[in-house]
CSV table of C-alpha atoms in Angstrom, one decimal:
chain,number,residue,atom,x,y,z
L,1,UNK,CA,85.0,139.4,25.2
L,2,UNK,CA,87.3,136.4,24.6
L,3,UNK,CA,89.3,134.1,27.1
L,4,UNK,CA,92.3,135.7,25.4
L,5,UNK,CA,91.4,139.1,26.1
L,6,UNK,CA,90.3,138.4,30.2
L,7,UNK,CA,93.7,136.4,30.5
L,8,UNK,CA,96.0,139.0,29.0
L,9,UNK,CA,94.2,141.8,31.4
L,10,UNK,CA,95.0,139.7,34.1
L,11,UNK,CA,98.4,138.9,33.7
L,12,UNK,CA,98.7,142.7,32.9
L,13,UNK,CA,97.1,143.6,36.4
L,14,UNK,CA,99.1,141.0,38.2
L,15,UNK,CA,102.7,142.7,36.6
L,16,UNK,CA,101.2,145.9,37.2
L,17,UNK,CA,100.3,145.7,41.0
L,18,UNK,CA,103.7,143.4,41.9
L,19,UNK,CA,105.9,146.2,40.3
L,20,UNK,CA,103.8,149.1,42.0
L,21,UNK,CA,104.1,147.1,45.6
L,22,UNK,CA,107.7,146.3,45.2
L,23,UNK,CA,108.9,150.5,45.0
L,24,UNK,CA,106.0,151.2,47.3
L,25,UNK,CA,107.4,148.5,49.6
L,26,UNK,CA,110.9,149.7,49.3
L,27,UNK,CA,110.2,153.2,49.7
L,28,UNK,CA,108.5,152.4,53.2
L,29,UNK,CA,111.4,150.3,54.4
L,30,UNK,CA,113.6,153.3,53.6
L,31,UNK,CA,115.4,154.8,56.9
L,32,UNK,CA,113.7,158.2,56.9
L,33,UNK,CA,114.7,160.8,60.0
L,34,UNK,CA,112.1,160.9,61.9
L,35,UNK,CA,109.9,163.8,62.6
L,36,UNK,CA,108.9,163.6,66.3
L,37,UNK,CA,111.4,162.3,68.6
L,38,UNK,CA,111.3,158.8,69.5
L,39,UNK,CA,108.7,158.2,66.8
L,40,UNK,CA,108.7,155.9,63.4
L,41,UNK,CA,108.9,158.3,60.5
L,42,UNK,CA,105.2,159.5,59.6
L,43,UNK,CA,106.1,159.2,55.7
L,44,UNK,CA,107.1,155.5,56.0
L,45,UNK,CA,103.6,154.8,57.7
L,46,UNK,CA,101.8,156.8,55.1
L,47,UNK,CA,103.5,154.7,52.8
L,48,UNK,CA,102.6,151.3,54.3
L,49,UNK,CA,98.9,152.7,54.8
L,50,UNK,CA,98.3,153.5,50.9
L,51,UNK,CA,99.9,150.4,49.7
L,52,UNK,CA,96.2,149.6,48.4
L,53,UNK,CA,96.6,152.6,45.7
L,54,UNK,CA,99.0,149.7,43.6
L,55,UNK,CA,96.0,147.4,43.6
L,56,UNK,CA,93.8,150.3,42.6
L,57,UNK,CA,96.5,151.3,39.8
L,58,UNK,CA,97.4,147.6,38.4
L,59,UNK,CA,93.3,146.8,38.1
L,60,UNK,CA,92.4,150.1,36.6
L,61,UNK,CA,95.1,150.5,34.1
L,62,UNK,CA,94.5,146.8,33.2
L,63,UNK,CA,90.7,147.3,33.1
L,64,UNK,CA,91.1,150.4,31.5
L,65,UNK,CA,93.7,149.1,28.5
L,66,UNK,CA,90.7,146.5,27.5
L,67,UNK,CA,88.3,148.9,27.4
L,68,UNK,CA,90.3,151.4,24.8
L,69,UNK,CA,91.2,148.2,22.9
L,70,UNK,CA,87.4,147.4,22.7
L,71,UNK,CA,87.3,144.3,24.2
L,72,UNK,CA,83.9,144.8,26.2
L,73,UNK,CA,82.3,144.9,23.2
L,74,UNK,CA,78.3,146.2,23.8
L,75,UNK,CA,79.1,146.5,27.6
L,76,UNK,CA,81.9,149.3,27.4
L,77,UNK,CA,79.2,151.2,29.0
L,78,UNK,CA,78.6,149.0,32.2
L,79,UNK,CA,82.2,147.9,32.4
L,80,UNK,CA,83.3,151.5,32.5
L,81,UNK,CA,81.1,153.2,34.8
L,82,UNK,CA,81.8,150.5,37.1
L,83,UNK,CA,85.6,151.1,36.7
L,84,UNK,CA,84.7,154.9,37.6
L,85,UNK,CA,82.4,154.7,40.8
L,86,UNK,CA,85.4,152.0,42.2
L,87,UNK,CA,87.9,154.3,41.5
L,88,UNK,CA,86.0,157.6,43.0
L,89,UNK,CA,85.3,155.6,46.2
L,90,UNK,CA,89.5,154.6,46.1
L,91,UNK,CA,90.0,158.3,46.1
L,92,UNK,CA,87.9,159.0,48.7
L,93,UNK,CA,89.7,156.2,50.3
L,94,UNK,CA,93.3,157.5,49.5
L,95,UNK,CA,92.2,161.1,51.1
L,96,UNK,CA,91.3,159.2,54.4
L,97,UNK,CA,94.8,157.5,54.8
L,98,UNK,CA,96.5,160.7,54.1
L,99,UNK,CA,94.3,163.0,56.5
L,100,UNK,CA,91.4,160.6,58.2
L,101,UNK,CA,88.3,161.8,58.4
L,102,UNK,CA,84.7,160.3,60.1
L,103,UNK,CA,83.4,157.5,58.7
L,104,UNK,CA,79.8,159.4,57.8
L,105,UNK,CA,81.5,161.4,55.7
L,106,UNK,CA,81.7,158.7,53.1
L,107,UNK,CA,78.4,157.5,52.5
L,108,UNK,CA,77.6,160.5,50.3
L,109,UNK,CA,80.4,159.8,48.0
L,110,UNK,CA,79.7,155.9,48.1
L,111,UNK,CA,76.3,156.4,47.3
L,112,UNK,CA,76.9,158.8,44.1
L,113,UNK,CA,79.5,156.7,42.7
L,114,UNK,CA,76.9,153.8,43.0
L,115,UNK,CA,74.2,156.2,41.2
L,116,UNK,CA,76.4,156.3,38.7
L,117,UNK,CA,77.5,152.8,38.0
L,118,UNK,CA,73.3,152.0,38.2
L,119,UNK,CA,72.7,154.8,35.6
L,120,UNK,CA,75.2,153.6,32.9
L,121,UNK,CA,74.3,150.3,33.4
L,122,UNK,CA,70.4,151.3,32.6
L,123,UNK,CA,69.0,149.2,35.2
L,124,UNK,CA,65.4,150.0,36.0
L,125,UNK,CA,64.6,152.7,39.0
L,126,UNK,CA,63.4,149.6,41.6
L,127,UNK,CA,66.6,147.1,40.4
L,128,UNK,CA,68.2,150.5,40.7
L,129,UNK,CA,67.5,151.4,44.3
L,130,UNK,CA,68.3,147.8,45.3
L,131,UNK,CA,71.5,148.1,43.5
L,132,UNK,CA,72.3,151.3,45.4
L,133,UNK,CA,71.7,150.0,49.0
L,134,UNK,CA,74.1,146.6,48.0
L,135,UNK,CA,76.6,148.3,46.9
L,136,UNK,CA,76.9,150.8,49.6
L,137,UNK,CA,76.1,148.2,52.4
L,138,UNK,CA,78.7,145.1,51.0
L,139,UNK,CA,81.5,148.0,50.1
L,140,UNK,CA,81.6,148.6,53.7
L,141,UNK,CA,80.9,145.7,55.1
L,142,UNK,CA,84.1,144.7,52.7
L,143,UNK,CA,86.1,147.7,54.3
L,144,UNK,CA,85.9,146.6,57.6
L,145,UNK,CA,87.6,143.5,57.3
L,146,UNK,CA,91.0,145.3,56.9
L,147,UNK,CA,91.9,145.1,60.3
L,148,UNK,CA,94.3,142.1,60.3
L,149,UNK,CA,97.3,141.3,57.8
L,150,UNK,CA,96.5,139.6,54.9
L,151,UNK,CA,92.6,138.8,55.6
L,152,UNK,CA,90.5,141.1,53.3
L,153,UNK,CA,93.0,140.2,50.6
L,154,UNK,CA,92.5,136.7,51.0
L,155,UNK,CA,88.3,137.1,51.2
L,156,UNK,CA,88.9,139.4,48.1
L,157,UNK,CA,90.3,136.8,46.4
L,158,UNK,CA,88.3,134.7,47.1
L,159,UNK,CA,85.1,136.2,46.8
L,160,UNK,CA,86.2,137.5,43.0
L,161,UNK,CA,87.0,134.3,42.1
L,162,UNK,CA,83.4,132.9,42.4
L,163,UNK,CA,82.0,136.3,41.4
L,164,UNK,CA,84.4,135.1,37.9
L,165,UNK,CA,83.1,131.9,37.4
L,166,UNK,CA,79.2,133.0,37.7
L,167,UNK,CA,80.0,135.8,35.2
L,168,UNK,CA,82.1,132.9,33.1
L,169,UNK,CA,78.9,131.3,33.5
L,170,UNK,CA,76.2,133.9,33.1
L,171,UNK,CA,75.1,136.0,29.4
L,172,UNK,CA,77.6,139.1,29.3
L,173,UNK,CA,81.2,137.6,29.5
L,174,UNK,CA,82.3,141.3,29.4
L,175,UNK,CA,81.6,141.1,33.4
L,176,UNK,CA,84.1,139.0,33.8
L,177,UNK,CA,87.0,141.6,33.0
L,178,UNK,CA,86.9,143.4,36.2
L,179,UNK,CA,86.5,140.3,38.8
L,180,UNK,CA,89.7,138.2,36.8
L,181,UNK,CA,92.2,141.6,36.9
L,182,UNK,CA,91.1,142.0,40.2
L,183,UNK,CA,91.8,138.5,41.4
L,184,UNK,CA,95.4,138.8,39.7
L,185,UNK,CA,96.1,142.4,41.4
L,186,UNK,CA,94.9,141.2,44.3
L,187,UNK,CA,97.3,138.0,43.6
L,188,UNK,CA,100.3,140.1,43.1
L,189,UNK,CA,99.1,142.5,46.6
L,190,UNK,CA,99.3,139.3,49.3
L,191,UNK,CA,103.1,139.0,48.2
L,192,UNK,CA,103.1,142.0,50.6
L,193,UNK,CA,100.4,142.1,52.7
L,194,UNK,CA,100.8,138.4,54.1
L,195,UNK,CA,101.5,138.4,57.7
L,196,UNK,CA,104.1,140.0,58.7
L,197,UNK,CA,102.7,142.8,56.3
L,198,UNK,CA,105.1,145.3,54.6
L,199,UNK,CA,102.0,147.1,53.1
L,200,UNK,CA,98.6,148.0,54.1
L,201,UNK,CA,95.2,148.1,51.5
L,202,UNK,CA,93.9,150.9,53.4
L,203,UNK,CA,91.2,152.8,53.1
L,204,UNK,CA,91.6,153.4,49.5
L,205,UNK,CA,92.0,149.5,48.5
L,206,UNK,CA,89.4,148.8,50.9
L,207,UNK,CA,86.8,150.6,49.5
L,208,UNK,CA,87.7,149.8,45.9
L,209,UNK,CA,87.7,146.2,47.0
L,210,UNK,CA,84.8,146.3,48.3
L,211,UNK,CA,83.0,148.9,45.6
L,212,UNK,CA,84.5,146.6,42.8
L,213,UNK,CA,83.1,143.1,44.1
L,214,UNK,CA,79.6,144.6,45.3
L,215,UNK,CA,79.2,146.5,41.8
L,216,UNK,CA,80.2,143.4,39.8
L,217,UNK,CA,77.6,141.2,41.8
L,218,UNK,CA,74.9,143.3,40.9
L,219,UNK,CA,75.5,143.7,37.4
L,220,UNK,CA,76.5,139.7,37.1
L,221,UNK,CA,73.0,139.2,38.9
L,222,UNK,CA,70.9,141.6,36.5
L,223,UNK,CA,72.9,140.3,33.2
L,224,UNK,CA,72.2,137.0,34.3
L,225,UNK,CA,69.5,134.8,32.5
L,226,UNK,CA,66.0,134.5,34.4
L,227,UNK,CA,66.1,130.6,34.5
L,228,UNK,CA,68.9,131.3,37.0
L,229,UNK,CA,68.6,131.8,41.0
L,230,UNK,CA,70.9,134.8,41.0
L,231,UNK,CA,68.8,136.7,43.2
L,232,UNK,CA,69.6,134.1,45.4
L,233,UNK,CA,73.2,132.8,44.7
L,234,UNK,CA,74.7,135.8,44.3
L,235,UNK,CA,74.5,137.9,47.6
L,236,UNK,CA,75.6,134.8,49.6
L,237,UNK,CA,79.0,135.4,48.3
L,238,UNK,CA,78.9,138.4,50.7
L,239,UNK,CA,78.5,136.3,54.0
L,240,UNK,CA,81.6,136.4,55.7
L,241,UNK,CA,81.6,140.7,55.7
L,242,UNK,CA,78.1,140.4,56.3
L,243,UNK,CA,78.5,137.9,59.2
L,244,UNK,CA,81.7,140.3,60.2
L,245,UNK,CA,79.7,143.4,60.3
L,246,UNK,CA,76.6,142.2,62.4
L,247,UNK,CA,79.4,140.9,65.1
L,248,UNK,CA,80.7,144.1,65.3
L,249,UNK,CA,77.4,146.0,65.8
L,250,UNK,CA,75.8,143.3,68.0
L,251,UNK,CA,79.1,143.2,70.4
L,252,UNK,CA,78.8,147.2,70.6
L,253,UNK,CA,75.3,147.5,70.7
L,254,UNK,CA,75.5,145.1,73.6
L,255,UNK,CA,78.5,146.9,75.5
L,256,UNK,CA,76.7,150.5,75.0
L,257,UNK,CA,79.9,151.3,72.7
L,258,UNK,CA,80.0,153.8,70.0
L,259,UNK,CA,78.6,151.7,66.5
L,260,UNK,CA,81.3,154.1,64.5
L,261,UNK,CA,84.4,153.8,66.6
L,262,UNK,CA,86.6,150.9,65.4
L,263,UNK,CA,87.9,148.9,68.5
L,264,UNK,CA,89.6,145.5,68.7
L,265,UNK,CA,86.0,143.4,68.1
L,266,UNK,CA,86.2,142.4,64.7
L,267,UNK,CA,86.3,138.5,63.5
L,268,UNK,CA,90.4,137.8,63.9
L,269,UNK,CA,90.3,139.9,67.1
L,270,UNK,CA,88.2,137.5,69.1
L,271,UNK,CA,90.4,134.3,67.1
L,272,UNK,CA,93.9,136.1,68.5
L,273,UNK,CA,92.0,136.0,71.9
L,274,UNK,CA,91.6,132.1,71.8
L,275,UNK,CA,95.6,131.8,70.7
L,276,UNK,CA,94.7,132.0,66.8
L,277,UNK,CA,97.5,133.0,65.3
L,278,UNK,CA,97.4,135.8,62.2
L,279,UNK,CA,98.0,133.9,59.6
L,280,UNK,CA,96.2,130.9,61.1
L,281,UNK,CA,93.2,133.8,61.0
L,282,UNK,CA,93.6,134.6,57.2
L,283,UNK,CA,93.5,131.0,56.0
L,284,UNK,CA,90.1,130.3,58.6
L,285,UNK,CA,88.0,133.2,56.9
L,286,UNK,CA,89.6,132.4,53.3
L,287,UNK,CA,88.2,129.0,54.1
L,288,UNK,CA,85.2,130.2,55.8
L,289,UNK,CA,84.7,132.4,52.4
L,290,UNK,CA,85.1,129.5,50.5
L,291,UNK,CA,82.3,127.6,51.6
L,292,UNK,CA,79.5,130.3,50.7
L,293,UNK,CA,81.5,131.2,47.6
L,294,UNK,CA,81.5,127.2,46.3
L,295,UNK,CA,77.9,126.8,47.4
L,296,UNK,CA,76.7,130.4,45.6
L,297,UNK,CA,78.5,128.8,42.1
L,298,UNK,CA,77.2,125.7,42.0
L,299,UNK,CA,73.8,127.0,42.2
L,300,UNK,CA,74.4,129.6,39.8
L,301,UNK,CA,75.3,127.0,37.4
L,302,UNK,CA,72.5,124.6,38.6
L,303,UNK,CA,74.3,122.1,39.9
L,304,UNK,CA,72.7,122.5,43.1
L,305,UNK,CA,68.9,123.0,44.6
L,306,UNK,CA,69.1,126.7,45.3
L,307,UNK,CA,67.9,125.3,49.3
L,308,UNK,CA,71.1,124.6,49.9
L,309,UNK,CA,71.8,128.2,49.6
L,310,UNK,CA,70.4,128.7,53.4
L,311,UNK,CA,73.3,126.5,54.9
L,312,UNK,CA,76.1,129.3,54.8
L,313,UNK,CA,73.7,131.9,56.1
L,314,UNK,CA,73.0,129.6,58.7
L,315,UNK,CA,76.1,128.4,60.0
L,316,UNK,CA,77.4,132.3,59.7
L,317,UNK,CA,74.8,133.2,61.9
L,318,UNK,CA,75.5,130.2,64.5
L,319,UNK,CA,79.5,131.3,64.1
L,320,UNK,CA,78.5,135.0,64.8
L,321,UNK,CA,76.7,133.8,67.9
L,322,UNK,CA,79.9,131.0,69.2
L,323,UNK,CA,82.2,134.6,68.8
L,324,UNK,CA,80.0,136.4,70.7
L,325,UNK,CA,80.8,134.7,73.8
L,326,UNK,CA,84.4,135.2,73.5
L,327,UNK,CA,85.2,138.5,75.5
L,328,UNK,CA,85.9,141.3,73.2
L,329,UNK,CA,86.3,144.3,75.4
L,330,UNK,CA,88.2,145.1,78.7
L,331,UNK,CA,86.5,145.8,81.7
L,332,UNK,CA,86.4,149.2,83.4
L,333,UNK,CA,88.3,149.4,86.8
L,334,UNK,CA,85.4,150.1,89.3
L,335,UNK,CA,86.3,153.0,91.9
L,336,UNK,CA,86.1,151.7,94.9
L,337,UNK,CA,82.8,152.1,97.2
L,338,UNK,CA,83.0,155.5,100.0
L,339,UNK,CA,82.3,153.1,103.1
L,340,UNK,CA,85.0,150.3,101.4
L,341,UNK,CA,87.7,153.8,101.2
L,342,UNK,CA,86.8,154.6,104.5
L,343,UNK,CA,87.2,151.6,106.5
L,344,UNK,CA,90.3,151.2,104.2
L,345,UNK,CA,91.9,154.4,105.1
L,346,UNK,CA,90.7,154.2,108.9
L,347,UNK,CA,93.9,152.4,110.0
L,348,UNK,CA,96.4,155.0,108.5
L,349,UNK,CA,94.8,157.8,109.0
L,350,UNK,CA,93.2,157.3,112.8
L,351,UNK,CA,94.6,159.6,115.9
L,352,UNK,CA,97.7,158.0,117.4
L,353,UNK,CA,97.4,158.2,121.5
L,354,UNK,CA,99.7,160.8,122.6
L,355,UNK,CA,102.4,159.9,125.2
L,356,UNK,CA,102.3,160.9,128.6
L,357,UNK,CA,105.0,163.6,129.3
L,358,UNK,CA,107.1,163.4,131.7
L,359,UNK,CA,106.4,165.2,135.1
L,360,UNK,CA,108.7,167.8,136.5
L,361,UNK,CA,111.9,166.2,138.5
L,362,UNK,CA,111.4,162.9,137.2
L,363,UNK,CA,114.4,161.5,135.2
L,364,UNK,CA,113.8,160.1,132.0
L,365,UNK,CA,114.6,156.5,130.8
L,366,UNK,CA,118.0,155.1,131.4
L,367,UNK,CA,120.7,154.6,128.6
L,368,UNK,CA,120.5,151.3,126.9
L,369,UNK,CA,117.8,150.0,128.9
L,370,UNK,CA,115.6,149.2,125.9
L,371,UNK,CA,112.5,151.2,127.4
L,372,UNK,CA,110.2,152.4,125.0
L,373,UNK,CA,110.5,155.7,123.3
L,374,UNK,CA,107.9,158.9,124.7
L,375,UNK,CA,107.2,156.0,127.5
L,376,UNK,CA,108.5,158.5,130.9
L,377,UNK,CA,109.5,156.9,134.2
L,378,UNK,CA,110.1,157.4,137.5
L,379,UNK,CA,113.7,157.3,139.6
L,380,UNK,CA,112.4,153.3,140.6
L,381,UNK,CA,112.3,152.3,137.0
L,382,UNK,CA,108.1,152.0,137.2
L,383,UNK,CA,106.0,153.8,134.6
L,384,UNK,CA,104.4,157.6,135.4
L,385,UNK,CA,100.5,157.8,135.2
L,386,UNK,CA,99.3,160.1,133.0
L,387,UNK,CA,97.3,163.1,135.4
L,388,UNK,CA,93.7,162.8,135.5
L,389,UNK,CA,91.4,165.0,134.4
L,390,UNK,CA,91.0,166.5,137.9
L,391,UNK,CA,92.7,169.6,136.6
L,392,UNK,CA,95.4,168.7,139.9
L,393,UNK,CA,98.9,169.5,138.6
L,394,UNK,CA,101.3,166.5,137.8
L,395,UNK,CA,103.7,167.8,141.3
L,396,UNK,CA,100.8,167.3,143.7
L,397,UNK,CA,100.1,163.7,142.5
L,398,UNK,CA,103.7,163.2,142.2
L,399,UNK,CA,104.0,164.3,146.0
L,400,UNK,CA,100.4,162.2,146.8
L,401,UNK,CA,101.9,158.9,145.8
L,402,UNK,CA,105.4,159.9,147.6
């Protein structure tokens, strides 16, 4: 495939996706009449939740175009089974924004569309198996970055960007088709999804994100010439969704929290924590990205000793351990203890003395005098005595003391 034919796909991908995402964006910003009183309008936020589908449309019509045109030459094959498994995962991902459903569910359909991308690609049944577990492992490692505005489209970006310069660099240029239309649809998607976001990738441009740059990375890595350490070079470019996904399971694993049930724990949930702003969030793990992504090329192209390939697994594992100790989760409110309610409640709740009534004949307390109330006295002013338990009436020790 020519430099010609990868440019023109691109540009077409970028048009495609920016015109998609301008209607989808204006049709979410539409005043709808809300259906539940009080509440946003549930088609707006289904709108801003499958903004991803215009990435998926722009790439795959651009992709798609190139491939009728012939331009893949002897890798049609590879190029369009890839195309396929990415797009049946971006359905399955376009079903779970319109009615979500668990998270198990889509392993299944992950791992058949990565069958099939193995199969038309005729990689041998051990490469194959390897394949298979990548792809299903960095496609949702991928997905779970979308939980802050603008941050798996910047990673995305950047992550198909070095992915495009190894397959510039390796012996089937036809690879390079779907990495450069997705780095231009992906281009053309941050107009919107930048911070404050208008539209959403979602599930569905999640998982084709993710599907389309672990796919690529494994055919780059089997197309590529065996003086080359792509064995090595290649999977680094996976580090910061790696690195984002063993935070998540460590934190929860640790707190005795469910490993499926998506909480506030992720990478730029723990930077908002320590004043990071969102933004400021996208840019650190685009940079972040950047640094296993430069290192991974350069040794593709052997420019650099493939040792220095351990430094970006390194400092991502040192990085995941420095989050760590930044608090992710709330602490329960602990019930207070029996004996601590007890002695609390003692106070309010203990007998209050009753008052001494007043014995027969004797005159209550004057008008205005101050005297306290249920406090009787005698004719002199002085306090009565409460009887004693002598079971003598209150007249005979009146008459006693008289």
């Amino acid at each position: 495939m020519n430099v010609l034919g990868i440019i023109a796909s691109g540009v077409a991908a970028l048009f495609i996706t920016v015109a998609l995402a301008k209607g989808a964006r204006r049709a979410a910003l539409r005043p709808h009449a809300p259906d539940e009183s009080g509440g946003r309008a549930p088609r707006a936020a289904a709108l801003r939740r499958t903004g991803g589908a215009t990435v998926v449309l722009g790439v795959g019509t651009a992709v798609g175009g190139a491939l009728w045109l012939g331009a893949a030459d002897d890798s049609a094959g590879s190029v369009a089974g890839l195309l396929a498994g990415a797009g049946i995962v971006a359905a399955l991902g376009l079903v779970h924004d319109l009615k979500p459903f668990r998270a198990a569910l889509r392993l299944p359909v992950q791992t058949a569309a990565a069958v099939l991308v193995v199969c038309l690609a005729g990689l041998s049944p051990a490469a194959g198996v390897l394949a298979v577990l990548w792809i299903v492992l960095v496609t949702n490692a991928f997905a779970l970055l979308d939980h802050a505005d603008g941050l798996l489209t910047t990673v995305g970006l950047v992550t198909a960007a070095g992915l495009l310069a190894c397959a510039a660099l390796g012996g089937d240029p036809a690879l390079t088709l779907l990495p450069a239309t997705l780095v231009a649809g992906l281009s053309g998607f941050l107009l919107h999804n930048w911070h404050p976001a208008r539209l959403r990738l979602g599930a569905s441009g999640a998982q084709f994100t993710g599907f389309a740059l672990a796919a690529s990375g494994a055919l780059i890595q089997e197309a590529a010439p065996s003086g080359r350490a792509a064995w090595a070079a290649l999977p680094v470019l996976a580090t910061v969704a790696l690195a984002d996904t063993a935070l998540v399971l460590i934190s929860r694993r640790r707190a005795a929290r469910s490993l499926l049930r998506d909480t506030d724990d992720h990478i730029a949930h723990r930077l908002r924590r320590v004043r990071v702003t969102v933004p400021g969030a996208a840019v650190l793990l685009a940079l972040w990205t950047a640094v296993p992504v430069t290192t991974a090329t350069l040794v593709y192209a052997e420019l650099l000793h493939p040792a220095f390939l351990l430094l970006p697994p390194a400092g991502s594992v040192a990085a995941v351990f420095v989050l760590l100790r930044i608090p992710a989760y709330t602490p329960p409110r602990t019930a207070p203890s029996r004996t601590a309610a007890r002695r609390t409640a003692a106070p309010a709740t203990g007998a209050a003395i009753p008052s001494a009534a007043p014995a027969p004949g004797v005159a209550g307390p004057a008008p205005g005098k101050g005297a306290p109330s249920g406090t009787a006295r005698t004719a002199a002013g002085r306090p009565t005595v409460p009887p004693p338990p002598t079971g003598r009436s209150a007249a005979g020790v009146a008459a006693e003391r008289s």
